[in-house]
Coordinates of C-alpha atoms in Angstrom, one line a residue:
Chain Z
X1 CA 9.7 -10.2 14.7
X2 CA 9.9 -6.5 14.1
X3 CA 10.9 -3.8 16.6
X4 CA 7.8 -3.0 18.6
X5 CA 7.2 0.8 19.5
X6 CA 4.7 1.8 21.9
X7 CA 3.0 5.2 21.4
X8 CA 1.3 7.0 24.1
X9 CA -0.5 10.1 23.1
X10 CA -4.3 11.1 23.9
X11 CA -4.3 12.5 20.6
X12 CA -5.8 9.8 18.3
X13 CA -4.4 12.2 15.5
X14 CA -1.0 12.1 16.8
X15 CA -1.3 8.3 17.3
X16 CA -2.3 8.0 13.7
X17 CA 0.6 10.3 12.5
X18 CA 3.0 8.2 14.3
X19 CA 1.7 4.9 12.7
X20 CA 1.7 6.5 9.3
X21 CA 5.5 7.6 10.0
X22 CA 6.9 4.3 11.2
X23 CA 4.5 1.4 9.8
X24 CA 6.2 1.8 6.3
X25 CA 9.5 1.8 7.9
X26 CA 8.7 -2.1 9.2
X27 CA 8.1 -1.2 13.0
X28 CA 5.1 -2.8 14.8
X29 CA 3.6 0.3 16.3
X30 CA 1.4 0.0 19.2
X31 CA -0.5 2.7 20.7
X32 CA -2.4 3.8 23.9
X33 CA -4.4 6.7 25.0
X34 CA -2.9 7.1 28.4
X35 CA -0.1 5.8 30.6
X36 CA -2.5 3.4 32.5
X37 CA -3.4 1.7 29.2
X38 CA 0.4 1.7 28.2
X39 CA 1.6 -0.1 31.0
X40 CA -0.8 -3.0 30.2
X41 CA 0.3 -2.8 26.7
X42 CA 3.9 -2.9 27.7
X43 CA 3.8 -6.1 29.6
X44 CA 3.8 -7.9 26.0
X45 CA 7.2 -6.4 25.5
X46 CA 8.4 -3.1 23.7
X47 CA 11.6 -2.0 22.2
X48 CA 11.0 1.9 22.6
X49 CA 8.5 4.5 24.1
X50 CA 7.1 7.3 22.3
X51 CA 5.4 9.3 25.1
X52 CA 3.5 12.5 25.3
X53 CA 3.9 14.6 28.4
X54 CA 0.2 15.8 29.1
X55 CA -2.1 13.1 29.2
X56 CA -5.3 12.3 31.4
X57 CA -5.2 9.7 34.1
X58 CA -1.1 9.3 34.4
X59 CA 1.1 12.0 32.6
X60 CA 4.2 11.2 30.6
X61 CA 6.5 11.9 33.7
X62 CA 4.4 9.5 35.9
X63 CA 4.6 6.7 33.0
X64 CA 8.1 6.8 32.6
X65 CA 8.6 6.9 36.5
X66 CA 6.5 3.5 36.4
X67 CA 8.4 1.9 34.0
X68 CA 11.9 2.8 35.6
X69 CA 10.6 0.8 38.5
X70 CA 9.8 -2.1 36.0
X71 CA 13.0 -4.6 35.6
X72 CA 12.2 -5.7 32.0
X73 CA 11.2 -2.4 30.9
X74 CA 13.6 -0.1 32.7
X75 CA 16.3 0.0 30.4
X76 CA 14.2 0.5 27.0
X77 CA 14.7 3.8 25.3
X78 CA 12.2 6.3 25.9
X79 CA 11.5 9.6 23.6
X80 CA 9.1 12.2 24.9
X81 CA 6.9 13.3 21.9
X82 CA 5.2 16.6 22.9
X83 CA 4.2 20.0 22.4
X84 CA 6.0 21.0 25.5
X85 CA 9.3 22.6 24.9
X86 CA 10.2 24.1 28.2
X87 CA 13.9 23.7 29.4
X88 CA 12.9 22.8 32.8
X89 CA 10.6 20.0 31.8
X90 CA 13.3 18.6 29.5
X91 CA 15.5 18.7 32.3
X92 CA 13.3 16.8 34.4
X93 CA 12.8 14.0 31.6
X94 CA 16.6 14.0 31.3
X95 CA 17.2 13.2 35.4
X96 CA 14.4 10.9 34.7
X97 CA 16.4 8.9 32.2
X98 CA 14.3 9.6 29.0
X99 CA 16.6 9.5 25.8
X100 CA 15.3 11.9 23.7
X101 CA 12.8 14.7 23.4
X102 CA 10.9 15.6 20.2
X103 CA 8.9 18.8 20.1
X104 CA 5.5 18.5 17.9
X105 CA 5.1 19.4 15.2
X106 CA 7.4 16.6 14.5
X107 CA 9.1 15.7 10.9
X108 CA 8.1 12.1 10.2
X109 CA 11.7 11.6 9.0
X110 CA 13.4 13.0 12.2
X111 CA 11.1 10.7 14.1
X112 CA 12.0 7.5 12.0
X113 CA 15.7 8.5 12.1
X114 CA 15.8 8.6 16.2
X115 CA 13.6 5.9 16.6
X116 CA 16.5 3.7 14.3
X117 CA 19.2 5.1 16.1
X118 CA 17.7 4.0 19.8
X119 CA 16.7 0.8 18.7
X120 CA 19.7 -0.1 16.6
X121 CA 17.5 -0.4 13.7
X122 CA 19.8 2.0 11.7
Chain K
X1 CA 9.7 70.8 82.2
X2 CA 10.5 71.2 85.8
X3 CA 8.3 70.2 88.5
X4 CA 8.3 73.8 90.0
X5 CA 7.2 75.3 86.9
X6 CA 4.6 73.1 85.9
X7 CA 3.0 73.6 89.5
X8 CA 3.3 77.5 88.8
X9 CA 1.5 77.2 85.5
X10 CA -1.3 74.9 87.2
X11 CA -1.7 77.3 90.0
X12 CA -1.6 80.1 87.6
X13 CA -4.5 78.4 85.4
X14 CA -6.4 77.7 88.7
X15 CA -6.1 81.5 89.7
X16 CA -7.3 82.2 86.1
X17 CA -10.3 80.2 86.8
X18 CA -10.9 81.6 90.2
X19 CA -10.5 85.2 88.7
X20 CA -13.1 84.2 86.0
X21 CA -15.5 83.0 88.7
X22 CA -14.9 86.1 90.8
X23 CA -15.7 88.3 87.6
X24 CA -18.9 86.3 87.4
X25 CA -19.7 87.1 91.1
X26 CA -19.4 83.5 92.1
X27 CA -17.5 83.5 95.3
X28 CA -17.4 80.0 96.5
X29 CA -16.2 78.6 93.3
X30 CA -13.5 81.2 93.2
X31 CA -12.7 80.3 97.0
X32 CA -12.3 76.9 96.2
X33 CA -10.1 77.3 93.4
X34 CA -7.7 79.7 95.4
X35 CA -7.6 77.1 98.0
X36 CA -6.6 74.5 95.4
X37 CA -4.1 76.9 94.0
X38 CA -2.7 77.2 97.6
X39 CA -2.8 73.3 97.6
X40 CA -1.0 72.9 94.3
X41 CA 1.7 75.7 94.5
X42 CA 3.6 77.7 97.0
X43 CA 1.7 79.9 99.4
X44 CA 4.4 82.4 99.2
X45 CA 3.5 83.1 95.4
X46 CA 0.0 82.6 96.0
X47 CA -0.6 85.2 98.5
X48 CA 2.5 87.8 97.5
X49 CA 0.4 88.3 94.0
X50 CA -3.4 87.5 94.9
X51 CA -5.8 90.1 95.6
X52 CA -9.2 90.8 94.3
X53 CA -8.9 93.4 91.9
X54 CA -6.1 91.6 89.8
X55 CA -8.0 88.3 90.2
X56 CA -11.2 90.2 88.8
X57 CA -9.3 91.7 86.1
X58 CA -7.7 88.4 85.1
X59 CA -10.7 86.5 85.3
X60 CA -12.7 88.8 83.1
X61 CA -9.9 88.8 80.6
X62 CA -9.6 85.0 80.6
X63 CA -13.4 84.5 80.5
X64 CA -13.5 87.0 77.5
X65 CA -11.1 85.1 76.0
X66 CA -12.7 81.7 76.5
X67 CA -16.1 83.2 75.2
X68 CA -14.1 84.2 72.0
X69 CA -12.6 80.9 71.8
X70 CA -15.8 79.0 72.4
X71 CA -17.5 81.0 69.9
X72 CA -14.8 80.3 67.2
X73 CA -15.0 76.6 67.9
X74 CA -18.9 76.6 67.8
X75 CA -18.4 78.1 64.6
X76 CA -15.7 75.6 63.2
X77 CA -17.9 72.8 64.7
X78 CA -20.9 73.7 62.8
X79 CA -19.0 74.1 59.7
X80 CA -17.5 70.5 60.0
X81 CA -21.1 69.2 60.8
X82 CA -22.3 70.8 57.7
X83 CA -19.3 69.6 55.7
X84 CA -19.8 66.1 57.1
X85 CA -23.5 66.0 56.6
X86 CA -22.5 66.7 53.0
X87 CA -19.8 64.1 52.9
X88 CA -22.2 61.5 54.0
X89 CA -24.9 62.4 51.5
X90 CA -22.0 61.9 48.7
X91 CA -21.0 58.7 50.6
X92 CA -24.5 57.6 50.5
X93 CA -24.8 58.2 47.0
X94 CA -21.7 56.3 46.2
X95 CA -22.5 53.5 48.4
X96 CA -25.7 53.4 46.4
X97 CA -23.8 53.5 43.1
X98 CA -21.1 50.6 44.4
X99 CA -24.1 48.7 45.1
X100 CA -25.6 48.9 41.5
X101 CA -22.0 48.4 40.3
X102 CA -21.7 45.4 42.3
X103 CA -24.9 43.9 41.3
X104 CA -23.9 44.6 37.8
X105 CA -20.5 42.8 38.2
X106 CA -22.2 40.0 39.8
X107 CA -24.5 39.5 37.1
X108 CA -21.5 40.0 34.4
X109 CA -19.7 37.3 36.4
X110 CA -22.6 35.4 36.6
X111 CA -23.0 35.5 33.1
X112 CA -19.4 34.8 32.3
X113 CA -19.5 31.7 34.7
X114 CA -22.6 30.5 32.7
X115 CA -21.0 31.1 29.7
X116 CA -18.0 28.7 30.5
X117 CA -19.8 25.5 30.2
X118 CA -21.4 26.6 26.7
X119 CA -17.7 27.3 25.7
X120 CA -16.7 24.0 27.1
X121 CA -19.5 22.1 25.0
X122 CA -18.5 24.0 21.9
X123 CA -14.8 23.4 22.6
X124 CA -15.5 19.7 22.9
X125 CA -17.6 19.9 19.9
X126 CA -15.2 21.3 17.6
X127 CA -12.3 19.0 18.8
X128 CA -14.4 16.1 18.3
X129 CA -15.7 17.0 14.8
X130 CA -12.2 18.2 14.1
X131 CA -10.3 15.0 15.3
X132 CA -12.8 12.9 13.2
X133 CA -12.2 15.0 10.3
X134 CA -8.3 14.8 10.6
X135 CA -8.4 11.3 11.2
X136 CA -10.4 10.6 8.3
X137 CA -8.6 13.3 6.1
X138 CA -5.3 11.8 7.4
X139 CA -6.4 8.2 6.1
X140 CA -7.4 9.6 2.9
X141 CA -4.3 11.6 2.1
X142 CA -2.0 8.7 2.9
X143 CA -3.9 6.4 0.8
X144 CA -4.1 9.0 -2.0
X145 CA -0.4 9.0 -1.6
X146 CA 0.3 5.5 -1.3
X147 CA -1.6 5.0 -4.7
X148 CA 0.3 7.8 -6.3
X149 CA 3.6 6.3 -5.1
X150 CA 2.7 2.8 -6.2
X151 CA 1.5 4.0 -9.6
X152 CA 4.6 6.1 -10.1
X153 CA 6.7 3.3 -9.2
X154 CA 5.1 1.1 -11.4
X155 CA 5.4 3.6 -14.3
X156 CA 9.1 4.0 -13.5
X157 CA 9.5 0.1 -13.3
X158 CA 7.7 -0.4 -16.6
X159 CA 9.6 2.5 -18.2
X160 CA 12.7 1.4 -16.9
X161 CA 12.2 -2.2 -18.4
X162 CA 11.5 -0.6 -21.6
X163 CA 15.0 1.1 -21.5
X164 CA 16.9 -1.8 -20.3
X165 CA 17.3 -5.9 -20.3
X166 CA 17.2 -8.3 -23.0
X167 CA 13.5 -7.5 -23.7
X168 CA 14.0 -3.6 -23.6
X169 CA 12.7 -1.6 -26.3
X170 CA 16.2 -0.4 -26.7
X171 CA 17.2 -4.0 -27.5
X172 CA 13.9 -4.2 -29.7
X173 CA 15.1 -1.2 -31.8
X174 CA 18.6 -2.5 -32.1
X175 CA 17.1 -5.6 -33.3
X176 CA 14.9 -4.1 -35.7
X177 CA 17.8 -2.2 -36.9
X178 CA 19.2 -5.6 -37.4
X179 CA 16.2 -7.0 -39.0
X180 CA 16.4 -3.7 -41.4
X181 CA 19.9 -4.5 -42.5
X182 CA 19.0 -8.0 -43.2
X183 CA 15.9 -7.1 -45.1
X184 CA 18.1 -4.7 -47.1
X185 CA 20.5 -7.5 -47.9
X186 CA 17.8 -9.8 -49.1
X187 CA 16.5 -7.5 -51.2
X188 CA 20.0 -7.2 -52.7
X189 CA 20.0 -10.8 -53.1
X190 CA 16.4 -10.9 -54.6
X191 CA 17.8 -8.3 -57.2
X192 CA 20.8 -10.6 -57.9
X193 CA 18.8 -13.8 -58.0
X194 CA 16.2 -11.9 -60.4
X195 CA 19.0 -10.9 -62.6
X196 CA 20.4 -14.4 -62.4
X197 CA 16.8 -15.7 -63.0
X198 CA 16.6 -13.7 -66.4
X199 CA 20.3 -15.0 -67.3
X200 CA 18.9 -18.6 -66.9
X201 CA 15.5 -18.0 -68.7
X202 CA 17.5 -16.2 -71.7
X203 CA 19.9 -19.3 -71.8
X204 CA 16.8 -21.7 -72.0
X205 CA 15.2 -19.8 -74.6
X206 CA 18.4 -20.0 -76.4
X207 CA 18.7 -23.8 -76.0
X208 CA 15.2 -24.3 -76.9
X209 CA 16.0 -22.2 -80.2
X210 CA 19.0 -24.3 -80.8
X211 CA 16.9 -27.6 -80.0
X212 CA 14.4 -26.6 -82.4
X213 CA 17.0 -25.9 -85.3
X214 CA 18.7 -29.6 -84.4
X215 CA 15.0 -31.1 -84.5
X216 CA 14.6 -29.4 -87.9
X217 CA 17.5 -30.8 -88.8
X218 CA 16.6 -34.2 -87.3
X219 CA 13.2 -33.9 -89.4
X220 CA 15.2 -33.4 -92.6
X221 CA 17.6 -36.3 -92.1
X222 CA 14.6 -38.1 -91.4
X223 CA 12.9 -37.1 -94.5
X224 CA 16.0 -37.8 -96.9
X225 CA 16.4 -41.0 -95.1
X226 CA 12.4 -41.7 -96.0
X227 CA 13.5 -40.8 -99.7
X228 CA 16.5 -42.9 -99.6
X229 CA 14.6 -45.8 -98.1
X230 CA 11.9 -45.1 -101.1
X231 CA 14.4 -45.1 -103.5
X232 CA 16.1 -48.4 -102.0
X233 CA 13.1 -50.1 -102.2
X234 CA 12.3 -49.1 -105.7
X235 CA 15.9 -50.4 -106.5
X236 CA 15.1 -53.3 -104.5
X237 CA 11.9 -54.0 -106.6
X238 CA 14.0 -53.7 -109.5
X239 CA 16.4 -56.5 -108.5
X240 CA 13.8 -59.1 -108.3
X241 CA 14.4 -62.0 -105.9
X242 CA 17.6 -60.8 -104.9
X243 CA 16.3 -57.4 -103.8
X244 CA 13.4 -58.8 -101.7
X245 CA 15.7 -58.6 -98.3
X246 CA 16.7 -55.3 -99.2
X247 CA 13.1 -54.3 -99.8
X248 CA 12.3 -55.4 -96.4
X249 CA 15.3 -53.5 -94.9
X250 CA 14.3 -50.4 -96.8
X251 CA 10.8 -50.6 -95.5
X252 CA 12.2 -50.8 -92.0
X253 CA 14.3 -47.8 -92.7
X254 CA 11.5 -45.9 -94.0
X255 CA 9.5 -46.8 -90.8
X256 CA 12.4 -45.4 -88.5
X257 CA 12.7 -42.3 -90.7
X258 CA 8.8 -41.8 -90.0
X259 CA 9.0 -42.6 -86.2
X260 CA 12.3 -40.4 -86.2
X261 CA 10.6 -37.4 -87.7
X262 CA 7.4 -38.1 -85.6
X263 CA 9.8 -38.0 -82.5
X264 CA 11.5 -34.7 -83.6
X265 CA 8.3 -33.3 -84.2
X266 CA 7.1 -34.3 -80.7
X267 CA 10.2 -33.0 -79.2
X268 CA 9.8 -29.8 -81.1
X269 CA 6.4 -29.6 -79.8
X270 CA 7.4 -30.2 -76.2
X271 CA 10.2 -27.9 -76.5
X272 CA 8.0 -25.2 -77.8
X273 CA 5.7 -25.9 -74.9
X274 CA 8.8 -25.7 -72.4
X275 CA 9.6 -22.4 -74.0
X276 CA 6.1 -20.9 -73.5
X277 CA 6.0 -22.4 -70.0
X278 CA 9.4 -20.9 -69.0
X279 CA 8.2 -17.4 -70.8
X280 CA 5.2 -17.6 -68.6
X281 CA 6.8 -18.4 -65.5
X282 CA 9.6 -15.9 -66.0
X283 CA 6.7 -13.3 -66.6
X284 CA 4.8 -14.2 -63.5
X285 CA 8.1 -14.3 -61.5
X286 CA 9.0 -10.7 -62.6
X287 CA 5.8 -9.6 -61.7
X288 CA 6.0 -11.4 -58.3
X289 CA 9.4 -10.1 -57.7
X290 CA 8.5 -6.7 -58.8
X291 CA 5.7 -6.9 -56.1
X292 CA 7.7 -8.3 -53.3
X293 CA 10.7 -6.0 -53.9
X294 CA 8.1 -3.1 -53.6
X295 CA 6.6 -4.6 -50.5
X296 CA 10.0 -5.0 -49.0
X297 CA 10.9 -1.5 -50.1
X298 CA 7.8 -0.3 -48.3
X299 CA 8.5 -2.4 -45.2
X300 CA 12.1 -1.2 -45.1
X301 CA 10.8 2.6 -45.2
X302 CA 8.2 1.9 -42.4
X303 CA 10.6 0.1 -39.9
X304 CA 13.2 3.0 -40.8
X305 CA 10.4 5.4 -40.0
X306 CA 9.3 3.5 -36.9
X307 CA 12.9 3.5 -35.6
X308 CA 13.7 7.1 -36.3
X309 CA 10.3 7.8 -34.5
X310 CA 11.2 5.5 -31.6
X311 CA 14.5 7.1 -30.9
X312 CA 13.2 10.4 -29.5
X313 CA 10.7 8.5 -27.7
X314 CA 13.3 6.4 -25.9
X315 CA 14.7 9.8 -24.9
X316 CA 11.5 11.1 -23.6
X317 CA 10.9 7.5 -21.7
X318 CA 14.3 8.2 -20.1
X319 CA 13.0 11.5 -18.8
X320 CA 9.7 10.0 -17.7
X321 CA 11.6 7.4 -15.6
X322 CA 13.4 10.4 -14.0
X323 CA 10.4 12.2 -13.8
X324 CA 8.3 9.0 -12.2
X325 CA 10.9 8.6 -9.6
X326 CA 10.7 12.5 -8.9
X327 CA 7.0 12.0 -8.3
X328 CA 7.7 9.2 -5.5
X329 CA 10.0 11.6 -3.7
X330 CA 7.5 14.3 -4.3
X331 CA 4.8 12.3 -2.7
X332 CA 7.0 11.6 0.2
X333 CA 7.9 14.9 0.9
X334 CA 4.3 16.1 0.5
X335 CA 3.2 13.2 2.9
X336 CA 5.7 14.6 5.2
X337 CA 3.8 18.2 5.2
X338 CA 0.6 16.5 5.6
X339 CA 1.8 14.6 8.8
X340 CA 3.1 18.0 10.0
X341 CA -0.1 20.1 9.1
X342 CA -2.2 17.4 10.8
X343 CA 0.0 17.7 13.9
X344 CA -0.9 21.5 13.6
X345 CA -4.6 20.6 13.8
X346 CA -4.0 18.7 17.1
X347 CA -2.1 21.3 18.4
X348 CA -5.2 23.9 17.8
X349 CA -7.4 21.2 19.6
X350 CA -4.9 21.4 22.6
X351 CA -5.5 25.3 22.5
X352 CA -9.1 25.2 22.5
X353 CA -9.0 22.8 25.4
X354 CA -6.6 25.0 27.2
X355 CA -9.2 27.9 26.7
X356 CA -11.9 25.9 28.2
X357 CA -9.8 24.7 30.9
X358 CA -8.6 28.4 31.7
X359 CA -11.9 29.9 31.5
X360 CA -13.2 27.0 34.2
X361 CA -10.4 27.7 36.3
X362 CA -10.9 31.5 36.3
X363 CA -14.4 31.1 37.0
X364 CA -13.9 28.8 39.9
X365 CA -11.7 31.5 41.6
X366 CA -14.4 33.9 42.2
X367 CA -14.4 34.7 46.1
X368 CA -17.2 33.0 48.1
X369 CA -18.4 36.6 49.1
X370 CA -19.0 37.1 45.4
X371 CA -20.3 33.8 44.9
X372 CA -23.4 34.6 47.4
X373 CA -24.0 37.4 44.7
X374 CA -23.8 35.4 41.7
X375 CA -26.1 32.7 43.1
X376 CA -28.7 35.4 42.9
X377 CA -27.8 36.1 39.3
X378 CA -27.2 32.7 38.2
X379 CA -30.3 31.8 36.8
X380 CA -31.1 34.8 34.8
X381 CA -27.5 34.7 33.7
X382 CA -27.8 31.0 32.6
X383 CA -30.8 31.7 30.5
X384 CA -29.0 34.9 29.1
X385 CA -26.0 33.2 28.2
X386 CA -27.8 30.7 26.4
X387 CA -29.6 33.4 24.8
X388 CA -26.6 35.1 23.4
X389 CA -24.8 31.6 22.5
X390 CA -28.1 30.7 20.4
X391 CA -28.2 34.2 18.7
X392 CA -24.9 33.6 17.0
X393 CA -25.2 29.7 16.1
X394 CA -25.3 28.7 12.6
X395 CA -24.7 25.0 12.6
X396 CA -26.6 22.1 14.2
X397 CA -23.4 20.9 15.9
X398 CA -23.6 24.2 18.1
X399 CA -27.1 23.4 19.3
X400 CA -26.5 19.8 19.8
X401 CA -22.8 20.9 21.8
X402 CA -25.2 23.1 24.3
X403 CA -28.0 20.1 24.7
X404 CA -30.5 22.7 23.0
X405 CA -33.9 20.8 22.4
X406 CA -35.0 19.6 19.2
X407 CA -31.5 19.0 17.7
X408 CA -29.5 16.1 17.2
X409 CA -30.3 12.5 16.3
X410 CA -33.8 12.9 16.7
X411 CA -33.6 15.4 13.9
X412 CA -31.3 13.8 11.5
X413 CA -34.1 11.4 10.1
X414 CA -33.0 9.3 7.0
X415 CA -34.8 9.5 4.0
X416 CA -35.5 6.6 1.6
X417 CA -36.3 7.0 -2.0
X418 CA -38.9 5.0 -3.9
X419 CA -36.4 2.6 -5.1
X420 CA -35.2 2.0 -1.7
X421 CA -31.8 4.1 -2.1
X422 CA -31.3 5.9 1.4
X423 CA -29.9 9.6 1.2
X424 CA -27.1 10.1 3.0
X425 CA -26.4 12.6 5.6
X426 CA -28.9 15.1 7.1
X427 CA -31.6 15.8 4.3
X428 CA -34.6 17.3 4.5
X429 CA -37.4 17.2 1.9
X430 CA -40.6 19.4 1.8

């Protein structure tokens, strides 16, 4: 069974591009439009979360707060994949225990390297 | 100021008024004022300084001053009133102007507010259209990239196999060179065999000639033997009874001689036949060998040309392998660029969304006092906003985005041709 990545982004374009970057590397990529849908999907087990900050219903920070309350998911690495680049937001992410912050547009190679590093697949 | 001096001043003022009334020949008010002066000030001061003439003079003087002052004040008040009237007129004009401006502003704000849903609709349409396009485009580009990479990898693999391994073209060329060497050696062997065969045929010819010569001798011996047998028979006949046995022997010898001659002639005939056949074989063999050698030479030359032609092609193939491998890397790099460009598309969608949200937010912050004015202007503004928007529209999607009547699915009818083929897209035939 491959390494499972859950991408949470309201943009179908970004979700597709994440697939295009990670599928060929052998990752099993799941995707969700928002935090609520992602929480339901994460019940099946996830090895790493790729999270957008600005999303409808439940934003990225709220989602991270939610999974940090979940015993099984709390220790799973989280990387924010977002257009947001303010230092204040980054610090907030860091305080929440987020492992990485990639600002869009992301380079596919950079994404695959970060994912490999945090999942131990490298 | 000390109380005493204040009292003196008040008394002086009251006396001045008393003087004024005295000057006006009104005794009662003057007396009352004098009494008041007595009440407010010291009696010694009042009675020491007061006499009727003085009071009259002071009162007249004060009265004159007051009249002059009154006239000045009256004139000043008149000017002030005139100025105020002028200012009131200006203010009225300004208020009227402000009213007009406020109404215009309200209409403008209402127009902007009514433009907001149009912009929002257009933004949503742009985002949806862009999203559909970019999603489809991403799939297509990645599929093209995948196929190109697969193709280039197959080409590289094929070319690599051509250059390496037991079945490689390189080895085949080496094999061909080996075969060529063997063919050349065979050609030399053929030459030697040919020469050897020629020698053998010559030897056979010589042997045949020698055999013919020997056969001639055998025939001659047989002839002589026959003659001897005939002579022996003659002498045996002369010998009578004693020669009868010898006559039989002579007859047998004669027969043997005849047989020997026949055999010698038959051998001679066969030998000549063999010589002829060998000569014919030799001739055919020479012709065959000449053809074979010619073909062999052509084959060797052809193989040499092939090898000579293949050598530079091998270099080209090696170069092609590097290029094919480079294509795969290049496709990967280009796909990475495409990925990032598509993210730019997504960023544009976000910006469009933000424009709409900011517009809405700003429109919602119009104060309530202004909102009342806006409500009056709203209906007209709504129509005007749509009129302005529609004036600039050039695409059906834009009309659909604001819900304009007569556009959208109802208009996008399908056209089926005679053969049953359905035209794709929104086509209108007249």
